[in-house]
mmCIF file of C-alpha atoms in Angstrom:
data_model
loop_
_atom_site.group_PDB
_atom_site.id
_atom_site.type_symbol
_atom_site.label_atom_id
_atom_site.label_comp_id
_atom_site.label_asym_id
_atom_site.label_seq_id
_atom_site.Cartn_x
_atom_site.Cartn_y
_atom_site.Cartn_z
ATOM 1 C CA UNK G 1 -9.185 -114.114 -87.898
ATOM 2 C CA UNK G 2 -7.766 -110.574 -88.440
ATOM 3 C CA UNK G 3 -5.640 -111.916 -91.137
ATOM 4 C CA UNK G 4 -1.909 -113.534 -90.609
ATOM 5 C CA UNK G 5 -1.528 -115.069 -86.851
ATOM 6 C CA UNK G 6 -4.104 -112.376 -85.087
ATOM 7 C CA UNK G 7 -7.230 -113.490 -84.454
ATOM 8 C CA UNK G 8 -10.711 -112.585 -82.230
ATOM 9 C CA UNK G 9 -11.976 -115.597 -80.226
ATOM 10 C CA UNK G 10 -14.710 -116.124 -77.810
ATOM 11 C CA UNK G 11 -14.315 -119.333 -75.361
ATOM 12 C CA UNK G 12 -16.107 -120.693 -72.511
ATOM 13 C CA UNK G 13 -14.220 -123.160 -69.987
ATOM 14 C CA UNK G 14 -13.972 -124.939 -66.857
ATOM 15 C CA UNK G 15 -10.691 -123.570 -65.320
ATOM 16 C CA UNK G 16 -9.717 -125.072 -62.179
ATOM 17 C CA UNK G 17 -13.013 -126.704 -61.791
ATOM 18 C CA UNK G 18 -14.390 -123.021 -62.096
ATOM 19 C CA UNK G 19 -17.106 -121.324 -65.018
ATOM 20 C CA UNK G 20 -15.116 -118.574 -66.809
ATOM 21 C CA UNK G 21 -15.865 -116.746 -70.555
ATOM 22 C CA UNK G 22 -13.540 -114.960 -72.148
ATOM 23 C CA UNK G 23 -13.296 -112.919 -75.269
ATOM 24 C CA UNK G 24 -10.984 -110.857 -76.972
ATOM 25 C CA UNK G 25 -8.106 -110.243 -79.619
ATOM 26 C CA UNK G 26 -5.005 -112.452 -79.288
ATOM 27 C CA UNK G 27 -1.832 -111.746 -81.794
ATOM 28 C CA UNK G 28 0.015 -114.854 -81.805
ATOM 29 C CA UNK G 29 2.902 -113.155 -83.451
ATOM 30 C CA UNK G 30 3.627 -110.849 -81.807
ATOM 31 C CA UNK G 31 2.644 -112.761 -78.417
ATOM 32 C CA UNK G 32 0.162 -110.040 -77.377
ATOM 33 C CA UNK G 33 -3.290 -109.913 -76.165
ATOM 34 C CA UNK G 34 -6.285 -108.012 -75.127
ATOM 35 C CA UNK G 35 -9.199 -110.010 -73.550
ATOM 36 C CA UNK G 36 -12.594 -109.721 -71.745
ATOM 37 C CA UNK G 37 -13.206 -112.331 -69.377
ATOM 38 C CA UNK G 38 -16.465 -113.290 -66.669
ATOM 39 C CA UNK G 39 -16.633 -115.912 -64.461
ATOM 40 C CA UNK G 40 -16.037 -117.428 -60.951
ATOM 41 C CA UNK G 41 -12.055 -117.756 -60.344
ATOM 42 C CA UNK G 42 -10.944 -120.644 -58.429
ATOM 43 C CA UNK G 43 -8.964 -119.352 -55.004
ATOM 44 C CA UNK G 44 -6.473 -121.592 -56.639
ATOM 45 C CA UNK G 45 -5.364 -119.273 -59.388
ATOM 46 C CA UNK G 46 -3.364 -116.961 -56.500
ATOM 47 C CA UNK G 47 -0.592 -119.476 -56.920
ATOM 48 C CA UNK G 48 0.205 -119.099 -60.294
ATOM 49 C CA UNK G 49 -0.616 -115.333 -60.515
ATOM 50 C CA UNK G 50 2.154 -115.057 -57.907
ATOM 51 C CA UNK G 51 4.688 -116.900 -59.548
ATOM 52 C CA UNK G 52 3.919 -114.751 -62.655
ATOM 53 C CA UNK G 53 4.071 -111.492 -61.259
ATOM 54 C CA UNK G 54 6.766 -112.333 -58.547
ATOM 55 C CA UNK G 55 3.984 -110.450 -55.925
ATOM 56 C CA UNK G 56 2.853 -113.084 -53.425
ATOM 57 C CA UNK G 57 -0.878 -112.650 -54.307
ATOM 58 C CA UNK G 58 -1.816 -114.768 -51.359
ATOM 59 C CA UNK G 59 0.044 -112.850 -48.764
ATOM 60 C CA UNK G 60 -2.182 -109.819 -49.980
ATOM 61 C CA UNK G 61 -5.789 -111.857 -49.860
ATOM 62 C CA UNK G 62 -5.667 -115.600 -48.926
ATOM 63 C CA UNK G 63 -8.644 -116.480 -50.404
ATOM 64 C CA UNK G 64 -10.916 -119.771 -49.489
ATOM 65 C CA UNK G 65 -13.570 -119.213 -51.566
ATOM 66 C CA UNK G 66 -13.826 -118.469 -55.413
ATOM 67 C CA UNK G 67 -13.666 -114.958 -56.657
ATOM 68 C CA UNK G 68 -16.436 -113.684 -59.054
ATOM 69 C CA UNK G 69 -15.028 -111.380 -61.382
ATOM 70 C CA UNK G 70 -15.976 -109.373 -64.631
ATOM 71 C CA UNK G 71 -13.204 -107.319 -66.698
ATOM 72 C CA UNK G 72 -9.954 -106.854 -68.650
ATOM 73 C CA UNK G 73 -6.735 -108.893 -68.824
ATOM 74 C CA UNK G 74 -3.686 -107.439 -71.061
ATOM 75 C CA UNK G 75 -0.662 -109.104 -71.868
ATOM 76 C CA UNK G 76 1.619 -106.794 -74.353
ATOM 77 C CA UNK G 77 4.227 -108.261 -77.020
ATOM 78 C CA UNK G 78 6.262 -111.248 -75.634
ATOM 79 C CA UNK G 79 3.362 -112.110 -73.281
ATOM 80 C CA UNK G 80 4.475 -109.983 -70.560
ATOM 81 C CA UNK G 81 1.526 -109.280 -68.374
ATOM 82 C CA UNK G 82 0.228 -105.560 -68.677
ATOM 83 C CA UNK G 83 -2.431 -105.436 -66.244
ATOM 84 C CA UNK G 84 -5.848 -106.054 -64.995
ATOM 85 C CA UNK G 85 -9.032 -104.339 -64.181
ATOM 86 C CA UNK G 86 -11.855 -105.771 -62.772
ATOM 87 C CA UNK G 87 -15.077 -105.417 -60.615
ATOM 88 C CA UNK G 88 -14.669 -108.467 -58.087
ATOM 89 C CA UNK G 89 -16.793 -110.213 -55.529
ATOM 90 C CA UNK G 90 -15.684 -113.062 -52.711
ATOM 91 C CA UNK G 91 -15.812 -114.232 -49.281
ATOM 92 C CA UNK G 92 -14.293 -115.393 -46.147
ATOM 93 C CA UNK G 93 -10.697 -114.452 -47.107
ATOM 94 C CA UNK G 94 -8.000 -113.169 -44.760
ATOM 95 C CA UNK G 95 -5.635 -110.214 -45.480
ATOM 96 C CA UNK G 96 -2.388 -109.865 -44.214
ATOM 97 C CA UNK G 97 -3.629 -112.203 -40.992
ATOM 98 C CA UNK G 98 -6.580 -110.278 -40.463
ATOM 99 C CA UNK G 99 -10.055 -112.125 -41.654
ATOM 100 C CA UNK G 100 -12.898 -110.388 -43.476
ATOM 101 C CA UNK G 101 -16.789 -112.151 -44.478
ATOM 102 C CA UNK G 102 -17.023 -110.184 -47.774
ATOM 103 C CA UNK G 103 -15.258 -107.570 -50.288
ATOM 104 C CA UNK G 104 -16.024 -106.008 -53.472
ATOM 105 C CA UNK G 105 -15.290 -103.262 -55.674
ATOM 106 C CA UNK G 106 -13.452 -102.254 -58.355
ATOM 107 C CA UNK G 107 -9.334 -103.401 -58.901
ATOM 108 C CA UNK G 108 -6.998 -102.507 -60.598
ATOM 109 C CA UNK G 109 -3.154 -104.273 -60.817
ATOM 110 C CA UNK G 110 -0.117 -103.659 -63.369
ATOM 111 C CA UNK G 111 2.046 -106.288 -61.567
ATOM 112 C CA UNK G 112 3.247 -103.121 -58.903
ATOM 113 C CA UNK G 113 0.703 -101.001 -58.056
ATOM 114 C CA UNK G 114 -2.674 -102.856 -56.988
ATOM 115 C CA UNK G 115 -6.218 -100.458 -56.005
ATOM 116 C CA UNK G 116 -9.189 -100.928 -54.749
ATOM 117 C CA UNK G 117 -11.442 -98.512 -55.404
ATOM 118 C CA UNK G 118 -15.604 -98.154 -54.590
ATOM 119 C CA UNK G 119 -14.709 -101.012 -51.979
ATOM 120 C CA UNK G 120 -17.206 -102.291 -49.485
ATOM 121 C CA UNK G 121 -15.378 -104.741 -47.011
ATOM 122 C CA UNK G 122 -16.954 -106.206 -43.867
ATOM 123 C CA UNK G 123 -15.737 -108.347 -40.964
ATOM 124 C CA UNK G 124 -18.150 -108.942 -38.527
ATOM 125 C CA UNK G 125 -19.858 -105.965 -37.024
ATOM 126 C CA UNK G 126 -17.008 -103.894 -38.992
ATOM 127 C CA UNK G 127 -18.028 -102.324 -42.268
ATOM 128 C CA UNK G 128 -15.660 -99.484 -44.265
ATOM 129 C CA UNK G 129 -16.184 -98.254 -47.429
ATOM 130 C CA UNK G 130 -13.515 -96.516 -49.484
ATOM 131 C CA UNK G 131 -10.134 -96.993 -51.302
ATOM 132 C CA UNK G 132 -7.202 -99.608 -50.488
ATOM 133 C CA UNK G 133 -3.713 -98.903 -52.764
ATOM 134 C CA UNK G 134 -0.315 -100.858 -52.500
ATOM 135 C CA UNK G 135 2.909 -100.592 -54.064
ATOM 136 C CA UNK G 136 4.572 -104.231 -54.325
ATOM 137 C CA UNK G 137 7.891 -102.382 -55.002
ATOM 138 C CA UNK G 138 8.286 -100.361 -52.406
ATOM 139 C CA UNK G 139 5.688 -101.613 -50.016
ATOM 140 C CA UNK G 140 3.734 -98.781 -49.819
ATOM 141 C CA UNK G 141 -0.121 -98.315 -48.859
ATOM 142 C CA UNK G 142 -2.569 -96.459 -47.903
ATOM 143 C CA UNK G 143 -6.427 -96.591 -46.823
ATOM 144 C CA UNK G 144 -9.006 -93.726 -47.442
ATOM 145 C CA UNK G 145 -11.940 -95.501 -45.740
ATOM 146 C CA UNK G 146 -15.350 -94.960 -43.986
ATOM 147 C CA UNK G 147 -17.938 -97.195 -41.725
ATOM 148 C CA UNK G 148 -17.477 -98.602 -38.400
ATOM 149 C CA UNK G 149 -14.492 -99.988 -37.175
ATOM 150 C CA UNK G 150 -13.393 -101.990 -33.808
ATOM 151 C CA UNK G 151 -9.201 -100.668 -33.803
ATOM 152 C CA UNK G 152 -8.232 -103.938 -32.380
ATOM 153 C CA UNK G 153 -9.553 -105.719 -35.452
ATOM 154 C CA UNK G 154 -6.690 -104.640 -37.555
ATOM 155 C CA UNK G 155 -3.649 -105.048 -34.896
ATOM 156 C CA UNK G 156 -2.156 -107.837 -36.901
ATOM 157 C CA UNK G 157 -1.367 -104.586 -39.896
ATOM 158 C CA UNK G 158 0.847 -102.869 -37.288
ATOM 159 C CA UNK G 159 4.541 -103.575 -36.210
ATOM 160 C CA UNK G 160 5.026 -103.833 -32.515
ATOM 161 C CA UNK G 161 2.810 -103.523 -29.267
ATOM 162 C CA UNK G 162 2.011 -99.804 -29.704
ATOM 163 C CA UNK G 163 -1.116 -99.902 -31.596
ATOM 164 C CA UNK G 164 -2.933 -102.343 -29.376
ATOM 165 C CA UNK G 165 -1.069 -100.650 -26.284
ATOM 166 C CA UNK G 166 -2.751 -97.630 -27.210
ATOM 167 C CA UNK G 167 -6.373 -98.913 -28.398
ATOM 168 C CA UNK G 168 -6.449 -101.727 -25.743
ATOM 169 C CA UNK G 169 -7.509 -98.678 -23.026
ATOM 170 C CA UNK G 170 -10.369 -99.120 -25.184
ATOM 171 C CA UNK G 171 -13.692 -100.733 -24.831
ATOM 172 C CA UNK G 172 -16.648 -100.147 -27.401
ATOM 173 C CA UNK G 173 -19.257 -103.112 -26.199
ATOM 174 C CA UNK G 174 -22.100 -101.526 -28.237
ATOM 175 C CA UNK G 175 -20.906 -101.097 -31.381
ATOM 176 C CA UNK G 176 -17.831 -100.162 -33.428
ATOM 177 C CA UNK G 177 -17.101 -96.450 -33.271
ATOM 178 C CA UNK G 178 -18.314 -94.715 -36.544
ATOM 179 C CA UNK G 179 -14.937 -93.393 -38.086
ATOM 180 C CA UNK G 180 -13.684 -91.421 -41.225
ATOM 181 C CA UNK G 181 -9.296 -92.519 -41.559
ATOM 182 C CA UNK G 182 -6.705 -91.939 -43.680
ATOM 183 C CA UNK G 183 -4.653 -95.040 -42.841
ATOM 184 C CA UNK G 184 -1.156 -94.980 -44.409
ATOM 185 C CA UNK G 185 2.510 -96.498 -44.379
ATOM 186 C CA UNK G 186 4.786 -99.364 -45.093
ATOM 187 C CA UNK G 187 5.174 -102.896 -44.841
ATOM 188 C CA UNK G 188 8.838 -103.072 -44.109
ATOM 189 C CA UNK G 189 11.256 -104.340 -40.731
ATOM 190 C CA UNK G 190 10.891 -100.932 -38.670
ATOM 191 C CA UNK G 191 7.368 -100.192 -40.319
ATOM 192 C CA UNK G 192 6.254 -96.641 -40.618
ATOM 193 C CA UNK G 193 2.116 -96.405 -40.344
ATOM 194 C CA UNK G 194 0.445 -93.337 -39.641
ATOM 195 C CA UNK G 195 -3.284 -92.812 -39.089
ATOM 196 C CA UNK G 196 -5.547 -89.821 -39.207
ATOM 197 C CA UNK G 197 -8.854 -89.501 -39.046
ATOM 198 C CA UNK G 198 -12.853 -88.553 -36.722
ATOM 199 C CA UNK G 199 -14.330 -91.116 -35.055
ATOM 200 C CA UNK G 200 -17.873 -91.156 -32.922
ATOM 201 C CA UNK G 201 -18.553 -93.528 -30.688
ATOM 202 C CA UNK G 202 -21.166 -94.615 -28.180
ATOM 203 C CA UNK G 203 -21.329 -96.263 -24.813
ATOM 204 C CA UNK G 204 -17.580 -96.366 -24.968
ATOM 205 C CA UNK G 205 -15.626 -97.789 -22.207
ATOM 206 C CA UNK G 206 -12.068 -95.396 -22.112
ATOM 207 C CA UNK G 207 -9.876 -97.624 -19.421
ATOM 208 C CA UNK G 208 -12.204 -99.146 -17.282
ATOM 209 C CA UNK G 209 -14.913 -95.812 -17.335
ATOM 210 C CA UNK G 210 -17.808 -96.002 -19.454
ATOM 211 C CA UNK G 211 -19.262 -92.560 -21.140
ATOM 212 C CA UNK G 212 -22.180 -92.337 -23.154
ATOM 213 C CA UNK G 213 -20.765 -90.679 -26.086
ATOM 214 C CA UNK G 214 -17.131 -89.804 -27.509
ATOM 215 C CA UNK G 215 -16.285 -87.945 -30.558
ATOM 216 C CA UNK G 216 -12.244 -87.499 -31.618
ATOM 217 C CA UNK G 217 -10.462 -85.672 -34.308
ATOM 218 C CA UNK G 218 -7.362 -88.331 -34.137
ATOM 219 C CA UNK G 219 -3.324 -88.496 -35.283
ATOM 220 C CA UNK G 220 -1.780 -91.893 -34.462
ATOM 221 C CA UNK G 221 1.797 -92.936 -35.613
ATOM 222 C CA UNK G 222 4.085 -94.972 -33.661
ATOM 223 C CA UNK G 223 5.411 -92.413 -31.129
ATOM 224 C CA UNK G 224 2.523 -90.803 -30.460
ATOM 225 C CA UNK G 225 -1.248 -90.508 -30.060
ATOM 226 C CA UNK G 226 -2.591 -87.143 -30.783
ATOM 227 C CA UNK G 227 -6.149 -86.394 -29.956
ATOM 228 C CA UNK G 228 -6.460 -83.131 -31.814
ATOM 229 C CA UNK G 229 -10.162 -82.605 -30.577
ATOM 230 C CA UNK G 230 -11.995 -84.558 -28.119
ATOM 231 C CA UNK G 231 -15.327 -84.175 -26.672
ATOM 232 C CA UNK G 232 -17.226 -86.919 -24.117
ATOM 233 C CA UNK G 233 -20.275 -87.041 -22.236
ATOM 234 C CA UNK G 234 -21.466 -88.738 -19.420
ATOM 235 C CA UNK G 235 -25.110 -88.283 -17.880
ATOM 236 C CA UNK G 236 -25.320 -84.390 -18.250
ATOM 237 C CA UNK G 237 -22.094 -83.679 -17.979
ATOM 238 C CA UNK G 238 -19.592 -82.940 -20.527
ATOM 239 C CA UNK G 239 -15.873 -82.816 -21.337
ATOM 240 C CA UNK G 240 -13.505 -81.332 -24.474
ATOM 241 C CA UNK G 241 -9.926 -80.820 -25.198
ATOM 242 C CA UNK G 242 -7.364 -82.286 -26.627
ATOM 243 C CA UNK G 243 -4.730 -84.967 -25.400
ATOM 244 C CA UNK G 244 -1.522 -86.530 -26.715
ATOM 245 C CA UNK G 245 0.323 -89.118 -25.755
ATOM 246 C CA UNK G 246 3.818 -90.474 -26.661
ATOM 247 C CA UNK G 247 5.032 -93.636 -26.489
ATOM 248 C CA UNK G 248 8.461 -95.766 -27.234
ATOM 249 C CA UNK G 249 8.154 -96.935 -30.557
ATOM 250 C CA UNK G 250 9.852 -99.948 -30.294
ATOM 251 C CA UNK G 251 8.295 -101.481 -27.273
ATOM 252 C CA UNK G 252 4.885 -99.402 -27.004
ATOM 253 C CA UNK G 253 5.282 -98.437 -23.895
ATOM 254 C CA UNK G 254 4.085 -94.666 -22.476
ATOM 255 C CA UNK G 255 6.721 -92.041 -22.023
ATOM 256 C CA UNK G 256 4.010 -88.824 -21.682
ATOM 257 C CA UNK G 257 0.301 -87.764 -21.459
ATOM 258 C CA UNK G 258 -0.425 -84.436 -21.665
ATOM 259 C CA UNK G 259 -4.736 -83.572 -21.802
ATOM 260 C CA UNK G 260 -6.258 -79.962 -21.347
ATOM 261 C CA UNK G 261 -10.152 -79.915 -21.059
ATOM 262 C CA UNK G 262 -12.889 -77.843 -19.839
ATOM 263 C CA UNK G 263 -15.250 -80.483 -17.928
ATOM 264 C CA UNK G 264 -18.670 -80.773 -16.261
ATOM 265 C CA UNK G 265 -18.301 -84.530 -15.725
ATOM 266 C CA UNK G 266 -18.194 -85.425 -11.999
ATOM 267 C CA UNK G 267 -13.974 -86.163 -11.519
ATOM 268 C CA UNK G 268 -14.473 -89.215 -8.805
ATOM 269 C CA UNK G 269 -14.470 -92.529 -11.046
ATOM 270 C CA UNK G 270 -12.403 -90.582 -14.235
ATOM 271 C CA UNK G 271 -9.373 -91.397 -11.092
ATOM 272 C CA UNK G 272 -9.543 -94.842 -12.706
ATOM 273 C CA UNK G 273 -8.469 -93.453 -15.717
#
């Protein structure tokens, strides 16, 4: 005891059939609270941390497998929840409808603004590294990430038929492209998303042709597709420029394709293209 109704306490428990420690100082009178805690965290606890925060937790990561954690929890005077910090392991989880085998990293979340920094993430043969922040106000995020990524993995994050309209054309049966993005936007009716970023990819297949290599310096929103610098190769011949191409927002579909390149690369099969 600190002396009146504040006290330091250390406790170990079973919370939803889960190990967890905690430590810390708890001020009864004043209904505050500053506590350590380690332990495995039953995917169960999403519920109640939503109904808490009024964020729906699960929408975010809906977890099937317990979460080990090791951090900070603070509640300030009249137990209203302050926020959290922790480094955090778990698997097999899926995130707004997309499923990943493994995260971890570092979070932070003040019951608005969530972030995930020093993240590793993986989902089958995709692996990114990097940052993940979202506003539960305003529904605002954005990705700083790098690894390898398939772009079809992630169509469930974007509104409308655009995104897979554009990266269906798309084949990478070797292995992901290697890519740097900047992934940012909103999760709203009439979502905004923009994406910028390099990618390098090889053996891709780009509408039915396969080339051995492809590098891009990319824009996408959802009116357009701006390849800002583009190089391929196929057997010794070569190709770079730049493309863009626009599309309906709404419905995805093309309304212009502009390209200028200077090519070696034999022009009969690119008429598949």
């Amino acid at each position: 005891p600190h002396g009146g109704k504040a006290f330091a306490a250390e406790v170990s428990a079973m919370v939803l059939g889960r190990p967890v420690s905690a430590r810390g100082d708890i001020d009864f009178a004043a209904k505050s609270a500053d506590v350590s805690f380690d332990g495995s965290f039953s995917s169960g606890l999403t519920e109640p941390l939503s109904e808490h925060t009024g964020a729906s937790i699960r929408h975010f990561a809906d977890l099937s497998e317990p979460i080990v954690a090791t951090g900070r929890v603070r509640f300030s005077p009249g137990w209203r929840f302050t926020d959290v910090s922790a480094h955090v392991d778990t698997r097999n989880f899926v995130a707004y409808k997309v499923k990943f085998d493994e995260a971890r990293g570092n979070v932070t979340f003040d019951g608005t603004h969530f972030a995930a920094r020093e993240a590793v993430v993986v989902s089958g043969d995709n692996l990114a590294e990097g940052s993940y922040e979202q506003n539960f106000s305003t529904l605002e995020f954005r990705y700083l990430l790098t690894g390898r990524l398939r772009p079809l993995t992630i169509t469930p994050w974007f509104g409308g038929d655009w995104w897979t309209n554009i990266f269906g054309n798309f084949g990478f049966p070797t292995q992901p492209p290697d890519a740097t993005i900047d992934v940012r936007g909103q999760y709203l009716r009439g979502r905004y998303f923009s994406v910028f970023g390099y990618a390098d990819s090889k053996d891709p297949v780009l509408k039915g042709v396969p080339f051995d290599r492809a590098r891009s310096l990319l824009y996408v929103d959802q009116f357009a597709c701006d390849g800002l610098d583009v190089a391929i190769t196929k057997g010794s011949g070569t190709a770079q420029g730049s493309f863009k191409l626009t599309t309906e927002p709404r419905e995805g579909l093309w309304s212009g394709f502009d390209i200028e390149a200077t090519s070696t690369i034999d022009l009969s099969p690119l008429g598949k293209m």
